[in-house]
CSV table of C-alpha atoms and ligand atoms in Angstrom, one decimal:
chain,number,residue,atom,x,y,z
C,1,MET,CA,171.2,77.7,141.8
C,2,TRP,CA,169.3,74.8,140.4
C,3,VAL,CA,168.2,74.7,136.6
C,4,ILE,CA,165.0,73.1,135.6
C,5,PRO,CA,165.1,70.9,132.3
C,6,ARG,CA,163.1,72.4,129.5
C,7,GLU,CA,160.8,69.1,129.1
C,8,GLU,CA,160.5,68.8,132.9
C,9,LEU,CA,159.2,72.4,132.9
C,10,SER,CA,156.5,72.1,130.1
C,11,SER,CA,155.1,68.8,131.6
C,12,VAL,CA,154.6,70.4,135.1
C,13,GLN,CA,153.4,73.7,133.8
C,14,LYS,CA,150.1,72.1,133.0
C,15,LEU,CA,149.1,71.2,136.4
C,16,LYS,CA,147.0,73.6,138.6
C,17,LYS,CA,148.9,75.8,140.9
C,18,ILE,CA,149.4,74.2,144.2
C,19,LEU,CA,148.3,76.9,147.1
C,20,ILE,CA,149.2,77.3,150.7
C,21,SER,CA,145.9,77.5,152.1
C,22,PRO,CA,143.3,77.2,149.5
C,23,PRO,CA,139.6,77.9,150.1
C,24,GLU,CA,137.8,74.5,151.0
C,25,ILE,CA,134.4,75.2,150.1
C,26,SER,CA,132.7,72.0,148.7
C,27,TYR,CA,129.6,71.0,146.6
C,28,SER,CA,128.1,69.8,149.8
C,29,ASP,CA,128.3,73.3,151.5
C,30,ILE,CA,126.5,74.6,148.2
C,31,GLN,CA,123.8,72.2,148.3
C,32,TYR,CA,123.5,72.8,152.1
C,33,ILE,CA,123.0,76.5,151.3
C,34,LEU,CA,120.7,75.9,148.6
C,35,ASN,CA,118.4,74.4,151.0
C,36,TYR,CA,117.8,77.8,152.7
C,37,ILE,CA,117.8,80.3,149.6
C,38,GLN,CA,114.4,82.0,150.9
C,39,PRO,CA,114.2,85.7,151.5
C,40,GLU,CA,113.6,85.1,155.3
C,41,ASN,CA,116.9,83.5,155.6
C,42,PHE,CA,118.9,86.6,154.6
C,43,PHE,CA,117.8,88.4,158.1
C,44,ASP,CA,117.2,85.4,160.2
C,45,PHE,CA,119.9,85.6,162.8
C,46,ARG,CA,118.7,82.3,164.4
C,47,HIS,CA,121.1,80.9,161.9
C,48,ASN,CA,123.8,83.0,163.7
C,49,HIS,CA,123.0,81.8,167.2
C,50,GLN,CA,123.0,78.0,166.0
C,51,PHE,CA,126.3,78.7,164.2
C,52,GLU,CA,127.5,80.0,167.7
C,53,SER,CA,126.1,77.5,169.8
C,54,LYS,CA,128.1,75.0,167.8
C,55,ILE,CA,131.2,76.7,167.9
C,56,ALA,CA,130.6,77.2,171.9
C,57,GLY,CA,130.6,73.1,171.8
C,58,ILE,CA,133.6,72.7,169.7
C,59,VAL,CA,135.7,75.6,172.1
C,60,GLY,CA,134.1,74.9,175.3
C,61,MET,CA,133.4,78.6,175.8
C,62,PRO,CA,129.9,79.0,176.8
C,63,TYR,CA,129.3,82.3,175.2
C,64,VAL,CA,129.9,83.0,171.8
C,65,LEU,CA,129.4,86.0,169.3
C,66,SER,CA,129.7,85.7,165.4
C,67,ALA,CA,131.3,88.3,164.0
C,68,GLN,CA,132.1,89.9,160.5
C,69,SER,CA,135.7,88.8,160.8
C,70,GLY,CA,138.2,88.1,162.9
C,71,THR,CA,139.6,91.6,163.1
C,72,ALA,CA,136.5,92.8,164.0
C,73,ALA,CA,136.0,90.1,167.0
C,74,LEU,CA,139.7,91.2,168.1
C,75,HIS,CA,138.3,95.0,167.7
C,76,LEU,CA,135.5,94.2,170.1
C,77,ALA,CA,137.7,92.2,172.5
C,78,LEU,CA,139.7,95.2,173.2
C,79,LYS,CA,136.7,97.5,173.4
C,80,VAL,CA,135.0,95.2,175.9
C,81,LEU,CA,138.1,95.2,178.1
C,82,GLY,CA,137.9,98.9,178.1
C,83,VAL,CA,141.3,99.6,176.4
C,84,LYS,CA,141.4,103.1,175.4
C,85,THR,CA,143.4,105.7,174.0
C,86,GLY,CA,146.9,105.8,175.3
C,87,ASP,CA,146.7,102.2,177.2
C,88,THR,CA,149.4,99.7,176.5
C,89,VAL,CA,148.8,96.3,174.8
C,90,LEU,CA,151.1,93.6,174.5
C,91,CYS,CA,151.0,91.7,171.5
C,92,GLN,CA,152.9,89.1,169.4
C,93,SER,CA,155.3,90.4,166.7
C,94,MET,CA,155.5,87.2,164.5
C,95,THR,CA,151.7,87.2,163.4
C,96,PHE,CA,149.5,88.7,160.6
C,97,VAL,CA,148.8,92.0,160.8
C,98,ALA,CA,145.1,91.9,161.8
C,99,SER,CA,146.4,91.0,165.4
C,100,ALA,CA,147.9,94.4,166.0
C,101,ASN,CA,145.7,96.6,163.9
C,102,PRO,CA,142.7,96.9,166.6
C,103,ILE,CA,145.2,97.9,169.0
C,104,LEU,CA,145.6,101.2,166.8
C,105,TYR,CA,142.0,101.5,165.9
C,106,GLU,CA,141.5,102.4,169.9
C,107,ARG,CA,144.8,104.6,169.8
C,108,ALA,CA,146.4,102.4,172.1
C,109,ASN,CA,150.2,101.7,172.4
C,110,PRO,CA,151.5,97.9,171.1
C,111,VAL,CA,154.3,96.5,172.5
C,112,PHE,CA,155.5,93.7,170.5
C,113,ILE,CA,156.9,90.5,171.9
C,114,ASP,CA,159.3,87.9,170.1
C,115,SER,CA,158.6,84.3,169.7
C,116,GLU,CA,160.1,81.3,171.3
C,117,PRO,CA,161.9,79.2,168.5
C,118,GLU,CA,159.8,76.0,168.9
C,119,THR,CA,156.5,76.9,167.7
C,120,LEU,CA,157.2,80.6,167.2
C,121,ASN,CA,154.2,81.4,169.8
C,122,MET,CA,154.8,84.5,172.0
C,123,ASP,CA,158.1,83.8,174.3
C,124,PRO,CA,156.7,83.8,177.9
C,125,GLU,CA,160.1,84.8,179.1
C,126,LEU,CA,160.2,88.1,177.0
C,127,LEU,CA,156.6,88.4,178.0
C,128,GLU,CA,157.3,88.4,181.6
C,129,LYS,CA,160.2,90.8,181.3
C,130,ALA,CA,158.3,93.2,179.5
C,131,ILE,CA,155.9,93.3,181.9
C,132,GLN,CA,158.3,93.8,184.8
C,133,GLU,CA,159.9,96.6,182.9
C,134,LEU,CA,156.5,98.4,182.2
C,135,PHE,CA,155.3,97.9,185.7
C,136,LYS,CA,158.7,99.8,187.1
C,137,LYS,CA,157.7,102.8,184.6
C,138,GLY,CA,154.3,102.7,186.2
C,139,ILE,CA,152.4,101.3,183.1
C,140,LYS,CA,150.5,98.3,183.9
C,141,PRO,CA,149.3,96.8,180.4
C,142,ALA,CA,145.7,96.6,179.7
C,143,ALA,CA,145.7,93.1,177.8
C,144,ILE,CA,148.2,90.7,176.0
C,145,ILE,CA,147.2,89.6,172.7
C,146,TYR,CA,148.5,85.7,172.5
C,147,VAL,CA,148.6,84.3,169.0
C,148,HIS,CA,148.5,80.4,168.4
C,149,THR,CA,151.0,80.6,165.4
C,150,PHE,CA,150.0,78.9,162.3
C,151,GLY,CA,147.2,77.2,164.2
C,152,THR,CA,149.7,75.6,166.9
C,153,PRO,CA,149.1,76.4,170.6
C,154,GLY,CA,152.6,77.0,172.0
C,155,ASN,CA,153.5,77.2,175.9
C,156,ALA,CA,149.9,78.4,176.9
C,157,ASP,CA,150.4,77.6,180.6
C,158,GLU,CA,153.1,80.0,181.1
C,159,VAL,CA,151.2,83.0,179.0
C,160,MET,CA,148.2,82.3,181.1
C,161,ARG,CA,150.1,82.2,184.5
C,162,ILE,CA,151.8,85.4,183.6
C,163,GLY,CA,148.5,86.8,182.8
C,164,ARG,CA,146.9,85.8,186.1
C,165,GLN,CA,150.1,86.7,188.2
C,166,TYR,CA,150.2,90.4,186.7
C,167,GLY,CA,146.5,90.9,186.6
C,168,ILE,CA,146.4,91.3,182.8
C,169,PRO,CA,143.4,90.1,180.8
C,170,ILE,CA,144.6,87.7,178.0
C,171,ILE,CA,143.1,87.8,174.5
C,172,GLU,CA,143.5,84.5,173.0
C,173,ASP,CA,144.1,85.0,169.1
C,174,ALA,CA,143.0,81.5,167.9
C,175,ALA,CA,142.3,83.0,164.7
C,176,GLU,CA,144.0,80.1,162.9
C,177,ALA,CA,143.5,77.6,165.6
C,178,LEU,CA,140.0,76.0,165.5
C,179,GLY,CA,140.3,72.4,166.1
C,180,SER,CA,143.8,72.6,168.0
C,181,TYR,CA,144.3,71.6,171.7
C,182,TYR,CA,146.6,72.3,174.3
C,183,ASP,CA,146.7,69.9,177.1
C,184,ASN,CA,143.9,68.2,175.8
C,185,THR,CA,141.8,71.7,176.2
C,186,PRO,CA,140.8,73.2,172.7
C,187,ALA,CA,142.6,76.3,171.7
C,188,GLY,CA,140.3,79.3,172.5
C,189,ASN,CA,139.4,78.0,175.8
C,190,PHE,CA,142.2,79.5,178.1
C,191,GLY,CA,141.9,83.5,177.6
C,192,ASP,CA,139.4,85.8,179.1
C,193,ILE,CA,138.3,86.1,175.7
C,194,SER,CA,139.1,84.3,172.6
C,195,VAL,CA,138.6,85.0,168.7
C,196,PHE,CA,138.7,82.9,165.6
C,197,SER,CA,138.7,83.9,162.0
C,198,PHE,CA,136.4,82.1,159.2
C,199,ASN,CA,138.1,83.8,156.5
C,200,ILE,CA,138.3,82.0,153.1
C,201,ASN,CA,141.8,80.6,153.5
C,202,LYS,CA,141.0,79.1,157.3
C,203,ILE,CA,140.4,75.3,157.9
C,204,ILE,CA,136.6,76.6,158.5
C,205,SER,CA,135.2,79.5,156.5
C,206,THR,CA,132.1,81.4,156.2
C,207,GLY,CA,133.5,83.1,153.2
C,208,GLY,CA,134.5,85.9,155.5
C,209,GLY,CA,133.7,85.9,159.4
C,210,GLY,CA,135.0,85.5,163.0
C,211,ALA,CA,133.9,84.8,166.3
C,212,LEU,CA,134.5,86.2,169.7
C,213,CYS,CA,134.1,83.6,172.6
C,214,SER,CA,134.3,84.1,176.6
C,215,LYS,CA,133.3,82.4,179.9
C,216,ASN,CA,132.1,85.9,180.9
C,217,LYS,CA,128.5,86.3,179.9
C,218,LYS,CA,128.9,90.2,180.1
C,219,TYR,CA,131.9,90.3,178.0
C,220,VAL,CA,129.6,88.4,175.2
C,221,GLU,CA,126.6,90.5,175.7
C,222,LYS,CA,128.6,93.8,175.6
C,223,ALA,CA,130.5,92.8,172.4
C,224,ARG,CA,126.8,91.9,170.8
C,225,PHE,CA,125.6,95.3,171.7
C,226,LEU,CA,128.7,97.1,170.1
C,227,ALA,CA,128.3,94.8,167.3
C,228,ASN,CA,125.0,96.0,166.6
C,229,GLN,CA,125.5,99.6,166.4
C,230,ALA,CA,125.4,99.9,170.2
C,231,LYS,CA,121.5,100.2,169.7
C,232,GLU,CA,119.7,100.8,173.2
C,233,GLN,CA,116.7,98.4,174.0
C,234,ARG,CA,114.0,101.3,173.2
C,235,GLN,CA,111.3,101.3,170.8
C,236,HIS,CA,113.3,104.0,168.8
C,237,TYR,CA,116.7,104.3,168.0
C,238,GLU,CA,118.6,105.3,170.7
C,239,HIS,CA,122.4,105.5,171.0
C,240,CYS,CA,124.6,106.5,173.9
C,241,GLU,CA,127.6,104.7,172.6
C,242,LEU,CA,129.9,104.4,169.5
C,243,GLY,CA,129.0,101.2,168.0
C,244,TYR,CA,129.9,99.2,164.8
C,245,ASN,CA,128.2,97.2,162.3
C,246,TYR,CA,130.3,93.9,163.0
C,247,GLN,CA,127.5,91.0,162.9
C,248,LEU,CA,127.9,88.1,160.6
C,249,ASN,CA,125.5,87.9,157.8
C,250,PRO,CA,123.0,85.3,158.5
C,251,PHE,CA,123.9,83.7,155.1
C,252,ALA,CA,127.6,83.4,156.3
C,253,ALA,CA,126.4,81.6,159.3
C,254,ILE,CA,124.6,78.8,157.1
C,255,LEU,CA,127.9,78.0,155.3
C,256,GLY,CA,129.4,78.2,158.9
C,257,LYS,CA,127.2,75.6,159.9
C,258,ALA,CA,127.6,73.4,157.0
C,259,GLN,CA,131.3,73.4,157.5
C,260,LEU,CA,131.5,72.8,160.9
C,261,PRO,CA,130.9,69.1,160.7
C,262,LYS,CA,134.1,68.9,158.6
C,263,LEU,CA,136.6,70.4,161.0
C,264,LYS,CA,137.7,67.1,162.6
C,265,HIS,CA,138.5,65.5,159.4
C,266,ARG,CA,140.2,68.3,157.9
C,267,ALA,CA,142.6,68.6,161.1
C,268,GLU,CA,143.0,64.8,160.7
C,269,LYS,CA,143.8,65.6,156.9
C,270,LYS,CA,146.2,68.6,157.8
C,271,ARG,CA,148.0,66.2,160.4
C,272,GLU,CA,148.9,63.5,157.8
C,273,LEU,CA,149.9,66.3,155.6
C,274,HIS,CA,152.2,67.5,158.3
C,275,ARG,CA,153.4,64.0,158.6
C,276,PHE,CA,154.4,63.6,154.9
C,277,TYR,CA,156.2,66.8,155.2
C,278,PHE,CA,157.9,65.4,158.5
C,279,ASP,CA,159.2,62.7,156.7
C,280,LEU,CA,160.3,64.4,153.7
C,281,PHE,CA,162.4,67.1,155.8
C,282,LYS,CA,163.7,64.7,158.7
C,283,ASN,CA,167.0,63.9,156.8
C,284,LEU,CA,167.6,67.2,155.6
C,285,LYS,CA,169.7,69.0,158.5
C,286,ASN,CA,169.6,72.5,157.1
C,287,ILE,CA,165.8,72.8,157.2
C,288,LYS,CA,163.5,72.7,160.4
C,289,LEU,CA,159.9,72.0,159.9
C,290,ILE,CA,157.6,73.9,162.5
C,291,GLY,CA,156.2,71.3,164.7
C,292,GLU,CA,154.0,71.3,168.0
C,293,SER,CA,155.2,71.8,171.2
C,294,HIS,CA,154.9,68.8,173.9
C,295,LYS,CA,151.3,69.4,175.2
C,296,SER,CA,149.9,70.9,171.9
C,297,ARG,CA,148.0,69.1,169.2
C,298,SER,CA,147.9,71.1,166.0
C,299,ASN,CA,145.3,71.7,163.5
C,300,PHE,CA,148.4,72.5,161.4
C,301,TRP,CA,146.5,75.1,159.5
C,302,VAL,CA,149.5,75.9,157.8
C,303,ASN,CA,153.0,74.2,157.8
C,304,ALA,CA,156.1,76.2,157.8
C,305,VAL,CA,159.8,75.8,157.3
C,306,ILE,CA,163.0,77.5,158.2
C,307,PHE,CA,166.2,77.1,156.6
C,308,GLU,CA,169.8,77.5,157.9
C,309,ASN,CA,170.9,79.4,155.0
C,310,TYR,CA,170.0,81.1,152.0
C,311,ASP,CA,171.4,79.0,149.3
C,312,THR,CA,168.7,76.4,149.8
C,313,TYR,CA,166.0,78.9,150.6
C,314,ASN,CA,166.7,80.5,147.3
C,315,SER,CA,166.5,76.9,145.7
C,316,MET,CA,163.4,76.0,147.3
C,317,VAL,CA,161.8,79.4,146.2
C,318,SER,CA,162.9,78.8,142.4
C,319,LEU,CA,162.0,75.3,142.3
C,320,PHE,CA,158.6,76.0,143.8
C,321,GLU,CA,157.9,79.0,141.3
C,322,ALA,CA,159.1,77.0,138.4
C,323,PHE,CA,156.8,74.0,139.3
C,324,GLY,CA,153.6,76.3,140.1
C,325,VAL,CA,153.7,76.2,143.8
C,326,GLU,CA,152.8,79.3,145.7
C,327,VAL,CA,155.8,80.9,147.5
C,328,LYS,CA,155.3,82.9,150.3
C,329,PRO,CA,157.9,84.1,153.3
C,330,LEU,CA,156.6,83.7,156.7
C,331,TRP,CA,155.0,86.7,158.2
C,332,LYS,CA,157.1,89.8,158.4
C,333,PRO,CA,157.3,90.4,162.0
C,334,MET,CA,155.5,93.6,163.5
C,335,HIS,CA,158.2,95.1,164.8
C,336,MET,CA,159.7,95.5,161.4
C,337,GLN,CA,156.7,96.6,159.8
C,338,PRO,CA,156.8,100.4,158.6
C,339,LEU,CA,153.6,100.9,160.1
C,340,TYR,CA,154.7,99.7,163.6
C,341,LYS,CA,158.5,99.7,164.1
C,342,SER,CA,158.4,102.8,166.0
C,343,TYR,CA,156.5,101.1,168.7
C,344,MET,CA,158.1,99.5,171.7
C,345,HIS,CA,159.4,95.7,171.3
C,346,TYR,CA,161.3,93.0,173.2
C,347,LEU,CA,163.4,91.0,170.7
C,348,ASN,CA,165.5,87.7,170.8
C,349,GLY,CA,166.1,87.4,167.0
C,350,VAL,CA,163.9,84.3,166.6
C,351,SER,CA,161.1,86.2,164.5
C,352,GLU,CA,163.2,87.9,162.1
C,353,ASN,CA,165.4,84.9,161.4
C,354,ALA,CA,162.1,83.0,160.9
C,355,TYR,CA,160.8,85.7,158.4
C,356,ARG,CA,164.3,86.0,156.5
C,357,LEU,CA,164.8,82.3,156.1
C,358,GLY,CA,161.0,80.8,156.3
C,359,LEU,CA,158.6,79.9,153.8
C,360,PHE,CA,154.8,78.6,154.2
C,361,LEU,CA,154.2,75.2,152.5
C,362,PRO,CA,151.1,74.2,150.6
C,363,SER,CA,148.8,72.8,153.4
C,364,GLY,CA,145.3,72.5,152.2
C,365,SER,CA,143.2,69.7,153.4
C,366,SER,CA,142.1,68.8,149.7
C,367,MET,CA,145.6,68.3,148.6
C,368,THR,CA,145.7,65.8,146.0
C,369,LYS,CA,147.9,62.7,145.6
C,370,ALA,CA,149.4,64.2,142.2
C,371,GLN,CA,149.9,67.4,144.1
C,372,ARG,CA,151.7,65.6,146.9
C,373,ASP,CA,153.7,63.8,144.5
C,374,GLN,CA,154.9,67.0,143.0
C,375,ILE,CA,156.0,68.4,145.9
C,376,GLU,CA,157.9,65.4,147.1
C,377,TYR,CA,159.8,65.3,143.6
C,378,ILE,CA,160.6,68.8,144.4
C,379,ILE,CA,162.2,68.6,147.9
C,380,LYS,CA,163.9,65.4,146.8
C,381,LYS,CA,165.8,67.9,144.4
C,382,LEU,CA,167.0,70.0,147.4
L,401,PLP,C1,146.7,85.5,163.6
L,401,PLP,C2,145.3,86.1,162.9
L,401,PLP,N1,144.5,87.1,163.6
L,401,PLP,C3,143.7,87.5,163.2
L,401,PLP,C4,143.3,87.3,161.8
L,401,PLP,C5,142.0,88.1,161.1
L,401,PLP,O1,140.9,87.6,160.8
L,401,PLP,P1,140.0,87.9,159.6
L,401,PLP,O2,140.9,87.8,158.4
L,401,PLP,O3,138.8,87.0,159.8
L,401,PLP,O4,139.8,89.3,160.0
L,401,PLP,C6,144.0,86.5,161.1
L,401,PLP,C7,143.6,86.2,159.9
L,401,PLP,O5,143.1,86.6,158.9
L,401,PLP,C8,144.9,85.9,161.6
L,401,PLP,O6,146.0,85.0,161.0
């Protein structure tokens, strides 16, 4: 294992920790918000509607609901599609737990699908195999939750073809993929419903927030109704269905309006950063940087590498830790999680290998030149 000379350590430890996905709220955002610090703006949902129409413009989906979180939006998506107790929902295994949790909120049964190796998106071949086997057992899945892993769309054509062929609606979990494209079409434009997150670590943030988008007006109307406690349109408070308090707070929507114009620039900065990593890793044969598919253009929300062996993996972990760089393994797949491992899964080993030998890399669009130099210095020691 690599040992860091004492004098190097003391000089680098003075630098600020380099985070994987740091919050990107700037003073101009604060300035924008300050213009709205009046009591009426705290409950003025016109800010939400303006934020929603801007998202609609970016994603090319005509109907959008802003929500309290991406998780809430995913939950609403399942509700709108009528997913109920005992239903089966197909979900990517290599994802953040929030993609799967709403399935259990509805007491439905997840079936986890492994990834293809190029982008770690859902493997369409395994997806089709799972559907065929479920059909043979007389089970028609109620939905497919397809995630653009780390912001990068994979083989969306195939997943959409499968959804159409078997008549299964697709929820596009584009939580990380605002500003990404597949075949020149924005991520979030494909599914029957798509979902975004504006959590603090995302490319655009409202502090905490999400959105549900669709070309189907009825879906978004229903989601809006459920997100507002399923309050019937009456003079008095009348409730016939179980609802939720999932609306985005208007002040968060104001922050979102300040942030959205920065999307393109941030995606370009992140693309540049990916290029920097590509150049650094291209001659290291035992490390693979996860890239795009031939049809996708990623926002490169986070960069990820997979090592061929534990020696290099461990060296990178100790170097990152010593030099004050945040270290995190890639997501532990859902089929390996104590909460989910008893549910059905279709595996090919890709996500388990990515978890065991993969690391996230610092990917903030505001990364400074000094921080880049530091990372370059570390990687050249591998
Ligand atoms: C793939 C994925 N799905 C869903 C979510 C949930 O979004 P939120 O944190 O806004 O609830 C996240 C992120 O946090 C995510 O990365």
